PDB file of C-alpha atoms in Angstrom:
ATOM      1  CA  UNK A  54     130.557 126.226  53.419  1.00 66.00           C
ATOM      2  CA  UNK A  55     133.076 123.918  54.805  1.00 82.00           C
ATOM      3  CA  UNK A  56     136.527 123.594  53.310  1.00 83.00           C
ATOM      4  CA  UNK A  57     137.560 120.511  51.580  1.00 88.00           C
ATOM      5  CA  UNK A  58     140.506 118.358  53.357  1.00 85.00           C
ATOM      6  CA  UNK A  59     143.639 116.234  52.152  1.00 92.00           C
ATOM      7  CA  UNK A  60     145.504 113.424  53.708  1.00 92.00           C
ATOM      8  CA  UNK A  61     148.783 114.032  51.309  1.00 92.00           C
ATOM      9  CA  UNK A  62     150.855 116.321  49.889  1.00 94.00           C
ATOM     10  CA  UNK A  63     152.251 116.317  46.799  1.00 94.00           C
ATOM     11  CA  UNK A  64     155.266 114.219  47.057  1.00 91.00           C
ATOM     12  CA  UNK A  65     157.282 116.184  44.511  1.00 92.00           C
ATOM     13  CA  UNK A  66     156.727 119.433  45.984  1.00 95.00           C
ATOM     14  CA  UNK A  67     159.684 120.905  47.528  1.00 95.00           C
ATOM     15  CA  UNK A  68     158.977 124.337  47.373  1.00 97.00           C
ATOM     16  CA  UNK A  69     156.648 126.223  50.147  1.00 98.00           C
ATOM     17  CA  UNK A  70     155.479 128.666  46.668  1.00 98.00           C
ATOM     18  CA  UNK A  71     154.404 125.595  44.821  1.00 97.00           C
ATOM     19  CA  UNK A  72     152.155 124.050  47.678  1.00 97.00           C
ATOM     20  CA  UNK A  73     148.348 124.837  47.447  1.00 97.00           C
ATOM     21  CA  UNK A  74     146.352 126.502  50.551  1.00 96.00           C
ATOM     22  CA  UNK A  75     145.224 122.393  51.132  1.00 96.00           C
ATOM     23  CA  UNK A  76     148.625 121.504  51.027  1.00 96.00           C
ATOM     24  CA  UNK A  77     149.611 124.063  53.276  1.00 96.00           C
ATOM     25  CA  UNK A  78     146.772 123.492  55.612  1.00 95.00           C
ATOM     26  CA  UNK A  79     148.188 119.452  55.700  1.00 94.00           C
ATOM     27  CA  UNK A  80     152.372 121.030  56.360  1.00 95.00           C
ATOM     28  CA  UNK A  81     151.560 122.687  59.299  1.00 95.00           C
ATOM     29  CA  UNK A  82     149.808 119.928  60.915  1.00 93.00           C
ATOM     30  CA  UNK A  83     152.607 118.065  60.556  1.00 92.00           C
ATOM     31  CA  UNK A  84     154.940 120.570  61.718  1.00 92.00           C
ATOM     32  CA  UNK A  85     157.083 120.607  58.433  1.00 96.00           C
ATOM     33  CA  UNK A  86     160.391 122.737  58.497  1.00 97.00           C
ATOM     34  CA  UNK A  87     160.857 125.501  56.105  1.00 98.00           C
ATOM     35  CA  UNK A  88     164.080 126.449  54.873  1.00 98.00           C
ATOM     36  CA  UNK A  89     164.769 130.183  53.792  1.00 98.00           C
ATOM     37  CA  UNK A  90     167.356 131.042  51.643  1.00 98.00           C
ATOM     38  CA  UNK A  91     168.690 134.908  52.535  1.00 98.00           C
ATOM     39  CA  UNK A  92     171.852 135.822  50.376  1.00 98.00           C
ATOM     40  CA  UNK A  93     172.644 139.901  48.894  1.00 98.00           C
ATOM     41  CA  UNK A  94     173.303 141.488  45.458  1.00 98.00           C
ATOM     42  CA  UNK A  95     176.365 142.731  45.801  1.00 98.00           C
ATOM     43  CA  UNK A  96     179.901 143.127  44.111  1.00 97.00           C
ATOM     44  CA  UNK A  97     182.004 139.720  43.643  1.00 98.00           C
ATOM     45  CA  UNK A  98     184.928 140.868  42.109  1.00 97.00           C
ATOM     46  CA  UNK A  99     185.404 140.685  38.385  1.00 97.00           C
ATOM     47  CA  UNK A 100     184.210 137.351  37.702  1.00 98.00           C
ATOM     48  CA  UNK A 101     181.370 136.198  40.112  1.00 98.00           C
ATOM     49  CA  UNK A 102     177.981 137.152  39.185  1.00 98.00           C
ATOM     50  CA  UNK A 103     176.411 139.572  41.440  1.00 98.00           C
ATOM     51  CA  UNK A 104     174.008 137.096  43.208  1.00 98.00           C
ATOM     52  CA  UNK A 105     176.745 134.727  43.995  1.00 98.00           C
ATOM     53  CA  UNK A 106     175.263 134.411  47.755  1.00 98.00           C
ATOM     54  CA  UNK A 107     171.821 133.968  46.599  1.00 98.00           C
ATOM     55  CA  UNK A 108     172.884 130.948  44.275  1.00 98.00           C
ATOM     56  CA  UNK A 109     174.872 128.804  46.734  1.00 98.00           C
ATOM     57  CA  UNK A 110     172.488 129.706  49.649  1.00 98.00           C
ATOM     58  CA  UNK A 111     169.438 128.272  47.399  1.00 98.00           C
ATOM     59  CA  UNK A 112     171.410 125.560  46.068  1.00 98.00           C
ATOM     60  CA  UNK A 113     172.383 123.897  49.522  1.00 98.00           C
ATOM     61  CA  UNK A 114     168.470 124.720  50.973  1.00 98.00           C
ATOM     62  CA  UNK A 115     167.272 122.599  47.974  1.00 98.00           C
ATOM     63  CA  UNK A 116     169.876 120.078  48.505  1.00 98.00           C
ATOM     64  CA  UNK A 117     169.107 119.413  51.936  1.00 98.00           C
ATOM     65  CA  UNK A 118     165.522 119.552  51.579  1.00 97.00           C
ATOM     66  CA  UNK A 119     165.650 117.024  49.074  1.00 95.00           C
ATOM     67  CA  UNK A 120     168.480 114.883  51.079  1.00 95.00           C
ATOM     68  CA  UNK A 121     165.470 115.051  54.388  1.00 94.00           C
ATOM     69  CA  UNK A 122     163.209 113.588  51.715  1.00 90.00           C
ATOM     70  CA  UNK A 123     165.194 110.866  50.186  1.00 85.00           C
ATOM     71  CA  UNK A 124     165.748 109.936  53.712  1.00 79.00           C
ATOM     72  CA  UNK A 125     162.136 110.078  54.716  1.00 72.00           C
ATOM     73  CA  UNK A 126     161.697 107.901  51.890  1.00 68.00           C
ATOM     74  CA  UNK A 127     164.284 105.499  52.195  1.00 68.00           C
ATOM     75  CA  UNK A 128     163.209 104.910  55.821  1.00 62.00           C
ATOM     76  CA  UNK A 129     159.896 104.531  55.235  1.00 53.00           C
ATOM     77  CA  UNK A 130     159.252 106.978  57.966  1.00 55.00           C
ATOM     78  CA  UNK A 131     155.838 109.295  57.767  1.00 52.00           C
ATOM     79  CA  UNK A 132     158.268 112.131  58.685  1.00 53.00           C
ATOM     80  CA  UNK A 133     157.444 115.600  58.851  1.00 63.00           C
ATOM     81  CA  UNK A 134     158.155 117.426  55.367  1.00 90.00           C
ATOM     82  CA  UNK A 135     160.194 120.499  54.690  1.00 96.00           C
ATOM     83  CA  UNK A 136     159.917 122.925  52.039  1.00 97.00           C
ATOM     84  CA  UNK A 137     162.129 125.773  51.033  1.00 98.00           C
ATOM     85  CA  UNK A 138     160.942 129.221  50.995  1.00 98.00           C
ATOM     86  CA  UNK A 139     161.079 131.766  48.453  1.00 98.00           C
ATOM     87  CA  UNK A 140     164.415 133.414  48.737  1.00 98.00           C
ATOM     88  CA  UNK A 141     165.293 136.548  49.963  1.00 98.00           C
ATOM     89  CA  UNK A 142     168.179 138.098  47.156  1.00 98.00           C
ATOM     90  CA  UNK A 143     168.958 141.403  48.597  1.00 98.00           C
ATOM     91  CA  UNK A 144     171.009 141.834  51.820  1.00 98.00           C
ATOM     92  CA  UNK A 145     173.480 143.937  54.537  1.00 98.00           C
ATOM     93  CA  UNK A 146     176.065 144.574  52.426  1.00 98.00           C
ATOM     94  CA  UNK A 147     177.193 148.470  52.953  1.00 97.00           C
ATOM     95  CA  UNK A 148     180.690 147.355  53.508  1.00 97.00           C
ATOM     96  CA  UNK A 149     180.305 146.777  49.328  1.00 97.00           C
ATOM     97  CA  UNK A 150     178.870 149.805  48.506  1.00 93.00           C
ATOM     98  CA  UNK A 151     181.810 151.268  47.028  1.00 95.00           C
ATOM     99  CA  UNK A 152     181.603 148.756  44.538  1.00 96.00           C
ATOM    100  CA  UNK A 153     180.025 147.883  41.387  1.00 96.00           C
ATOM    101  CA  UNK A 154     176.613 146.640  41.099  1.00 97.00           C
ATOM    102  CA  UNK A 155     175.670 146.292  44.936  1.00 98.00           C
ATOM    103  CA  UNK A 156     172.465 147.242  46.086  1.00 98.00           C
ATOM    104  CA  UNK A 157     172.458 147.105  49.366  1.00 98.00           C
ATOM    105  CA  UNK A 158     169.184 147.341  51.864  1.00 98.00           C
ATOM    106  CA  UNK A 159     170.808 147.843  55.622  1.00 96.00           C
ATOM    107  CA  UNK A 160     170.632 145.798  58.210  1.00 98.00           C
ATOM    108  CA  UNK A 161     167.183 147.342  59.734  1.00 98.00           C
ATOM    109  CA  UNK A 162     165.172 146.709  56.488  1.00 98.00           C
ATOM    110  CA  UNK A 163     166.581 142.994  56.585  1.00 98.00           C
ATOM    111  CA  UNK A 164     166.073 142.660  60.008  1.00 98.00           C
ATOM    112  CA  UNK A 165     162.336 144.146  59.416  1.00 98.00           C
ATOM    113  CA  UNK A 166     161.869 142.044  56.478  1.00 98.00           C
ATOM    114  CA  UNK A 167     162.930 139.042  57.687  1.00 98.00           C
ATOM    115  CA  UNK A 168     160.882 139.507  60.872  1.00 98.00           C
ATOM    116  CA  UNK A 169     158.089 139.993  59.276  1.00 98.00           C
ATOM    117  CA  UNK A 170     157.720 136.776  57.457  1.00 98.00           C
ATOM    118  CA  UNK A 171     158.991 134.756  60.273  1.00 98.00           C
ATOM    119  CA  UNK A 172     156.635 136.387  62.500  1.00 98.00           C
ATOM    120  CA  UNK A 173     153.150 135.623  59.946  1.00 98.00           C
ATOM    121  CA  UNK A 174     154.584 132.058  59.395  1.00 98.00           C
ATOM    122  CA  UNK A 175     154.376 131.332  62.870  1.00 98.00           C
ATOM    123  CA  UNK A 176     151.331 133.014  63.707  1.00 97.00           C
ATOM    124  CA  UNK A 177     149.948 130.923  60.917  1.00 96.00           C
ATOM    125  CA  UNK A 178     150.948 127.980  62.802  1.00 96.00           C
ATOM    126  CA  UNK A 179     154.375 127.084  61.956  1.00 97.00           C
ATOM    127  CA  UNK A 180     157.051 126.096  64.265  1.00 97.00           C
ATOM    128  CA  UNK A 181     160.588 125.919  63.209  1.00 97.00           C
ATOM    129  CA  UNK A 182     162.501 127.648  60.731  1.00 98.00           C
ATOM    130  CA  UNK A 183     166.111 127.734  59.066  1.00 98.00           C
ATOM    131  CA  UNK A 184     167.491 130.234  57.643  1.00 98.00           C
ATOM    132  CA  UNK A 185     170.498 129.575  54.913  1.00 98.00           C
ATOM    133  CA  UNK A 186     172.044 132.539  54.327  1.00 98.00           C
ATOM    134  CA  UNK A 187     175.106 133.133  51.830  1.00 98.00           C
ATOM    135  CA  UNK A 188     176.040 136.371  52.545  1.00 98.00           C
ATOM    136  CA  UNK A 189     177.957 136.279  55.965  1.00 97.00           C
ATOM    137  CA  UNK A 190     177.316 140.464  56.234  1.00 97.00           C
ATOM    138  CA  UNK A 191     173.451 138.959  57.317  1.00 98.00           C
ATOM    139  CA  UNK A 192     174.461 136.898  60.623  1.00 98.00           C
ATOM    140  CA  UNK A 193     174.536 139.880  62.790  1.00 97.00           C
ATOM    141  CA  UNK A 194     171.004 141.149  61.863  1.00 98.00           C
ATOM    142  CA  UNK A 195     169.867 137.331  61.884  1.00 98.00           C
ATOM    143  CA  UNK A 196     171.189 137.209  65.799  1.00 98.00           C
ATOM    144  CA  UNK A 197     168.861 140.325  66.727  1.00 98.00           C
ATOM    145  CA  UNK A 198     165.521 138.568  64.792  1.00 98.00           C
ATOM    146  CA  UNK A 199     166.707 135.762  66.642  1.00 98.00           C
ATOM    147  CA  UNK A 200     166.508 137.313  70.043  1.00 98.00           C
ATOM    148  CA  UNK A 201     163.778 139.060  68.956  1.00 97.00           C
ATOM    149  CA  UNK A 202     161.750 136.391  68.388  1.00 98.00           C
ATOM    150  CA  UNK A 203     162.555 135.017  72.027  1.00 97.00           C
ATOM    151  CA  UNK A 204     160.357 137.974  73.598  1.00 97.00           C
ATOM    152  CA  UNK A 205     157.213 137.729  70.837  1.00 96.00           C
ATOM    153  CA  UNK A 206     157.670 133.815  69.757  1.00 97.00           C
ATOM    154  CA  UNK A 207     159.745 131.624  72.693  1.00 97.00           C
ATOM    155  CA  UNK A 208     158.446 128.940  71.256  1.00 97.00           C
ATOM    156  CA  UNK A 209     159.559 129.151  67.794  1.00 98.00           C
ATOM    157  CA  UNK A 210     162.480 127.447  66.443  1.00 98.00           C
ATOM    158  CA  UNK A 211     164.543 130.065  64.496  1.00 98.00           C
ATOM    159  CA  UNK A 212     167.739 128.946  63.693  1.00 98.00           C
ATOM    160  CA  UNK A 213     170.279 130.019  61.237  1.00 98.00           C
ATOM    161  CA  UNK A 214     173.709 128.909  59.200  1.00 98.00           C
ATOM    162  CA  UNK A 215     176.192 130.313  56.731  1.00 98.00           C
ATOM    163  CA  UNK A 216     177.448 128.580  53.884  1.00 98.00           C
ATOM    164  CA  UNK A 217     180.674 128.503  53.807  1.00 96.00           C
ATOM    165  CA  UNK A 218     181.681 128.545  57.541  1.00 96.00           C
ATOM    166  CA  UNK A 219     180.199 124.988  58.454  1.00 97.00           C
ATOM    167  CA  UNK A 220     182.922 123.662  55.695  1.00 98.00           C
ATOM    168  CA  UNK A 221     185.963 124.077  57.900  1.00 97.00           C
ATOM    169  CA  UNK A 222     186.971 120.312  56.411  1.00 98.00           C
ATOM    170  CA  UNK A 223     186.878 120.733  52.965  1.00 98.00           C
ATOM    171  CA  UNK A 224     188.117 124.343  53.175  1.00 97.00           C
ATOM    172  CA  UNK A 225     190.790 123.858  55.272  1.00 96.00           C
ATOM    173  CA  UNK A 226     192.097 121.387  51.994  1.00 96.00           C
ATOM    174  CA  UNK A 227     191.931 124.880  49.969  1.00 96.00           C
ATOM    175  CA  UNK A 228     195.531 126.499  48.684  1.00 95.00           C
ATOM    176  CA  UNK A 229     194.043 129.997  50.205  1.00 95.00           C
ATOM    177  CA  UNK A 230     196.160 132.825  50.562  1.00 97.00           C
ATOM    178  CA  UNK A 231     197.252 134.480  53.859  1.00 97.00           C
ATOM    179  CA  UNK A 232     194.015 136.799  53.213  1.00 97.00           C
ATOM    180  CA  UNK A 233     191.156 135.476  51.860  1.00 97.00           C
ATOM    181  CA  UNK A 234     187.518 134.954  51.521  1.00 96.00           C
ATOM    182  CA  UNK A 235     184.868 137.262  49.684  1.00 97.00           C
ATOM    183  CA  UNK A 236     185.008 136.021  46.015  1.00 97.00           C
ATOM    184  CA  UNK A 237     187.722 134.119  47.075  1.00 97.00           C
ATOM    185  CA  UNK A 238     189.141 130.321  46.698  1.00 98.00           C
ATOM    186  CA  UNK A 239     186.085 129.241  48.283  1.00 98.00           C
ATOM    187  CA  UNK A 240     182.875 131.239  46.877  1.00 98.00           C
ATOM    188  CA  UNK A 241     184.833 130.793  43.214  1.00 98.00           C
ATOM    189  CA  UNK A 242     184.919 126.684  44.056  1.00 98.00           C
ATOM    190  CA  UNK A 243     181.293 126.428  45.354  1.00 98.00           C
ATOM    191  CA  UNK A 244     180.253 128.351  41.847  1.00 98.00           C
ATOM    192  CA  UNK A 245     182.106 126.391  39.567  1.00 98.00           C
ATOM    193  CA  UNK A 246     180.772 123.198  40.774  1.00 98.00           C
ATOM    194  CA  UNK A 247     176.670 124.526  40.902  1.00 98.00           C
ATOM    195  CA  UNK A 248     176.863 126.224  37.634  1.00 98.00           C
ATOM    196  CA  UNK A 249     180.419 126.917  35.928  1.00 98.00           C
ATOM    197  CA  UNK A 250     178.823 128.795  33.164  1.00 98.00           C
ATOM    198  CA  UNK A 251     178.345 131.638  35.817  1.00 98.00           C
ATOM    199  CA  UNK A 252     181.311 132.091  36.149  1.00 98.00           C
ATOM    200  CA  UNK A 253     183.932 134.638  34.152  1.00 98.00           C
ATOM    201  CA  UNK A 254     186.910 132.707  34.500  1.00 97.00           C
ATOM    202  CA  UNK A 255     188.765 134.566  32.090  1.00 97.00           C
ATOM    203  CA  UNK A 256     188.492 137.373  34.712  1.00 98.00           C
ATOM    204  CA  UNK A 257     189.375 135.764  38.189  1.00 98.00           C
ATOM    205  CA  UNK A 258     191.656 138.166  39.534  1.00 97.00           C
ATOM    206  CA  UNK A 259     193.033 137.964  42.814  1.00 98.00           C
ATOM    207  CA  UNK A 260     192.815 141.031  45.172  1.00 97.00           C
ATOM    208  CA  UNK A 261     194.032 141.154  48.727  1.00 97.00           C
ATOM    209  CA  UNK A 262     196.264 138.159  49.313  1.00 98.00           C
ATOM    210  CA  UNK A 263     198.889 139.101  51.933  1.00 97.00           C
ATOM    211  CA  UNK A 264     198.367 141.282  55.463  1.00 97.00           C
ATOM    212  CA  UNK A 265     201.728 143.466  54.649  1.00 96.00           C
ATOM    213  CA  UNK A 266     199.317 145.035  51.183  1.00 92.00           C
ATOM    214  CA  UNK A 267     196.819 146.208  53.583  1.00 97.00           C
ATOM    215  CA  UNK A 268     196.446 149.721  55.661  1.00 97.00           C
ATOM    216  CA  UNK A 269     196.496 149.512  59.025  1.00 97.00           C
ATOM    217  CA  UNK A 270     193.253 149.697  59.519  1.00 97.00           C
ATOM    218  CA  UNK A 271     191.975 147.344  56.540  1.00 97.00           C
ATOM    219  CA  UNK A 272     194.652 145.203  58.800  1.00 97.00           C
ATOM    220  CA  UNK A 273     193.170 145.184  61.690  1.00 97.00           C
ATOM    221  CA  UNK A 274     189.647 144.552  60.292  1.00 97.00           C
ATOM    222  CA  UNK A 275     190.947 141.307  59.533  1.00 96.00           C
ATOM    223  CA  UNK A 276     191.689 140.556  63.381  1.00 95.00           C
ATOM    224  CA  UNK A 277     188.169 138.005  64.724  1.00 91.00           C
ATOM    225  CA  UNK A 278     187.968 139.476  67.587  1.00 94.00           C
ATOM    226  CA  UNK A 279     187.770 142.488  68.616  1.00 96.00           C
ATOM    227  CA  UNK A 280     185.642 142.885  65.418  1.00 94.00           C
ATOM    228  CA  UNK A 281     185.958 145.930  63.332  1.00 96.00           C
ATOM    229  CA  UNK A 282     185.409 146.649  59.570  1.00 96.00           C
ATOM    230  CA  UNK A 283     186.331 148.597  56.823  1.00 97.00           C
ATOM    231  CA  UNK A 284     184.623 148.685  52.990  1.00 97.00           C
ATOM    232  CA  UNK A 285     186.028 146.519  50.871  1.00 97.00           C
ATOM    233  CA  UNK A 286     186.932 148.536  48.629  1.00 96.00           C
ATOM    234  CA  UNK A 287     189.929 149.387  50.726  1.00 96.00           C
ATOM    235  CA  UNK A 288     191.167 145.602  50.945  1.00 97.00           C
ATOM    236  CA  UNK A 289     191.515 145.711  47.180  1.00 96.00           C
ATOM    237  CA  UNK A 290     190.212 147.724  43.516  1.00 96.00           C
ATOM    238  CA  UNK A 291     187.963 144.663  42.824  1.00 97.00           C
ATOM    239  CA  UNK A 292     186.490 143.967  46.116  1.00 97.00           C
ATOM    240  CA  UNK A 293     188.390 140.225  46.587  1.00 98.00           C
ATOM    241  CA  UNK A 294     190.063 138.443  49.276  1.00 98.00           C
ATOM    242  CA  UNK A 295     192.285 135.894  48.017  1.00 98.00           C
ATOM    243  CA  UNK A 296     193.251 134.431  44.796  1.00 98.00           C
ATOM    244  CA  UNK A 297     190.408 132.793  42.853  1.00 98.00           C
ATOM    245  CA  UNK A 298     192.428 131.635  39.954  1.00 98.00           C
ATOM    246  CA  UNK A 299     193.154 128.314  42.490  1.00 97.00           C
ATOM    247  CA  UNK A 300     189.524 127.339  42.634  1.00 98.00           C
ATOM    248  CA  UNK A 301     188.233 124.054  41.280  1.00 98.00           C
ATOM    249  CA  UNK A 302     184.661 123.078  41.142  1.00 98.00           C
ATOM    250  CA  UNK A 303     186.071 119.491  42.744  1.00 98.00           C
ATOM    251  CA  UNK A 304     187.282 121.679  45.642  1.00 98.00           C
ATOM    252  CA  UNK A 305     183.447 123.622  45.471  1.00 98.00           C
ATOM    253  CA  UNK A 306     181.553 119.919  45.620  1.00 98.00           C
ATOM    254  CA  UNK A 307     183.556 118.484  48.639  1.00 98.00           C
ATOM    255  CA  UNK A 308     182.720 122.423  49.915  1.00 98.00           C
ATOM    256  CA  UNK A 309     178.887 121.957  49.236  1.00 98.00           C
ATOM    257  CA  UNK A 310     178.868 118.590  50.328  1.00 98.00           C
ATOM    258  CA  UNK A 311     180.070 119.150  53.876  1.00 98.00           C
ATOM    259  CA  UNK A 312     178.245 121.954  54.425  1.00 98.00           C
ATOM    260  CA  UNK A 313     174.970 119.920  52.999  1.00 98.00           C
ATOM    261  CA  UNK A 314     175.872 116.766  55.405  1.00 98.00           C
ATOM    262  CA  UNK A 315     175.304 119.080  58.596  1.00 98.00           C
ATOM    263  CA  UNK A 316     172.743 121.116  57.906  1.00 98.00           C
ATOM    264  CA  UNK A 317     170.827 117.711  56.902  1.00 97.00           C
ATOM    265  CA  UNK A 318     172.173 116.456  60.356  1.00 97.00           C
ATOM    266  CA  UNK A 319     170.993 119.675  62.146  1.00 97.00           C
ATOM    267  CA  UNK A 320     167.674 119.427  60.829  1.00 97.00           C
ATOM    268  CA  UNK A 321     166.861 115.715  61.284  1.00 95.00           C
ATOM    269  CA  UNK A 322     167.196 116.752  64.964  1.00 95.00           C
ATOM    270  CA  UNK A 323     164.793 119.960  64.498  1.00 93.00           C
ATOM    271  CA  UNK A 324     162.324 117.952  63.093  1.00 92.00           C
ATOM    272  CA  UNK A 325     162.418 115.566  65.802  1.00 90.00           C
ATOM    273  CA  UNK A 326     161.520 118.475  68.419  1.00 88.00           C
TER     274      UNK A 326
END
């Protein structure tokens, strides 16, 4: 019995989940990009929720699917579609074990994990893939897939971002602290502007803030490069870097925004390959 065929999807389908087999028949031929959103459940101090990386990586996936669309749309272009994948909320984070509420899954399951659906996805006749990832304890594991994927699938497009790193603009603007970063005046700002009733505010502390607090070797952890690390529960009791009481959800929207306005960039030229 022969299948039945469509000529269009959905147009208010977004999400690769929500498509039907049809409708995922029709994305492939039209080489559609999928978007997966990686993040980790771990500790964010004492008032970030635990998934913290999983919201702001799925927020800016949906955002720039939705900004490829309006574009599509506004263009009148035919363009290929892209959807966002079902998320992926656990992560490499055994540098927060120490601390409360992380689950952490190590950097071979993720690696394994992550593999594994990239690999089906393109066997299935996908071609290009970005991964948004929150959590920056995932980019190392997401450079081996990467390489991986060179030997088994060299001509799959698997690329990959952080969140907060592509908004050197906006968070250069931030009044940071000579340390900071994890649950810091950054990942505090990019919460309160998604959803500020996730966030404790009556229990922002600030944690590490200066180099002279920390050991020697939680020091030296914080040199780039050569790269070492510590857990973090040694940087502070709570797990932070930096003082989140200075974060403003205006400061989390220009954040968001420039991070949203590359990856949309990026990806107009993927789906042009």
């Amino acid at each position: 019995m022969s299948r039945p065929t469509i000529s269009e999807i959905r147009p208010h389908i977004r999400d690769y989940a929500e498509l039907t087999s049809l409708e995922v028949e029709l994305a492939k031929d039209r080489n559609s990009l999928l978007v997966l959103p990686v993040g980790a459940c771990e500790q964010h101090g004492d008032g970030l929720p635990l998934g913290t990386d999983n919201i702001r990586a799925a927020h800016v996936a949906r955002a720039v699917v939705d900004r490829l669309r309006d574009s599509a749309n506004r263009d009148q272009v035919r363009a290929a579609r892209a959807f966002v994948l079902p998320s992926i909320d656990y992560g490499v984070s055994p540098h927060h074990r120490f601390l409360p509420g992380t689950i952490n899954i190590g950097p071979q399951l993720f690696i394994d994990l992550v593999s594994s659906i990239v690999r089906q996805l393109a066997d299935a006749g996908f071609d290009r893939l970005l991964v948004i990832t929150g959590h920056g304890g995932n980019l190392a594991a997401l450079g081996v897939i990467q390489q991986s994927l060179l030997a088994t699938h060299p001509d799959f497009v698997f690329a990959y971002a952080p969140v907060s790193a592509l908004a050197t603009e906006a968070t250069a603007q931030l009044p940071r602290t000579e340390v900071s970063g994890h649950c810091g005046e950054s990942e505090t700002s990019q919460m309160l502007a998604i959803d500020e009733s996730l966030v404790d505010s009556g229990h922002l502390n600030p944690g590490a803030t200066r180099l002279d607090d920390l050991d020697p070797r939680a020091r030296l952890s914080r040199t780039k490069s050569p790269s070492t690390a510590v857990t973090f529960d040694r940087y502070s009791d709570n797990g932070v870097l930096g003082d989140p009481r200075t974060a403003t959800a205006a400061a989390g929207e220009d954040i968001l925004g420039e991070v949203v306005d590359r990856l949309v960039a990026y990806c107009q030229e993927l789906q042009r390959l």
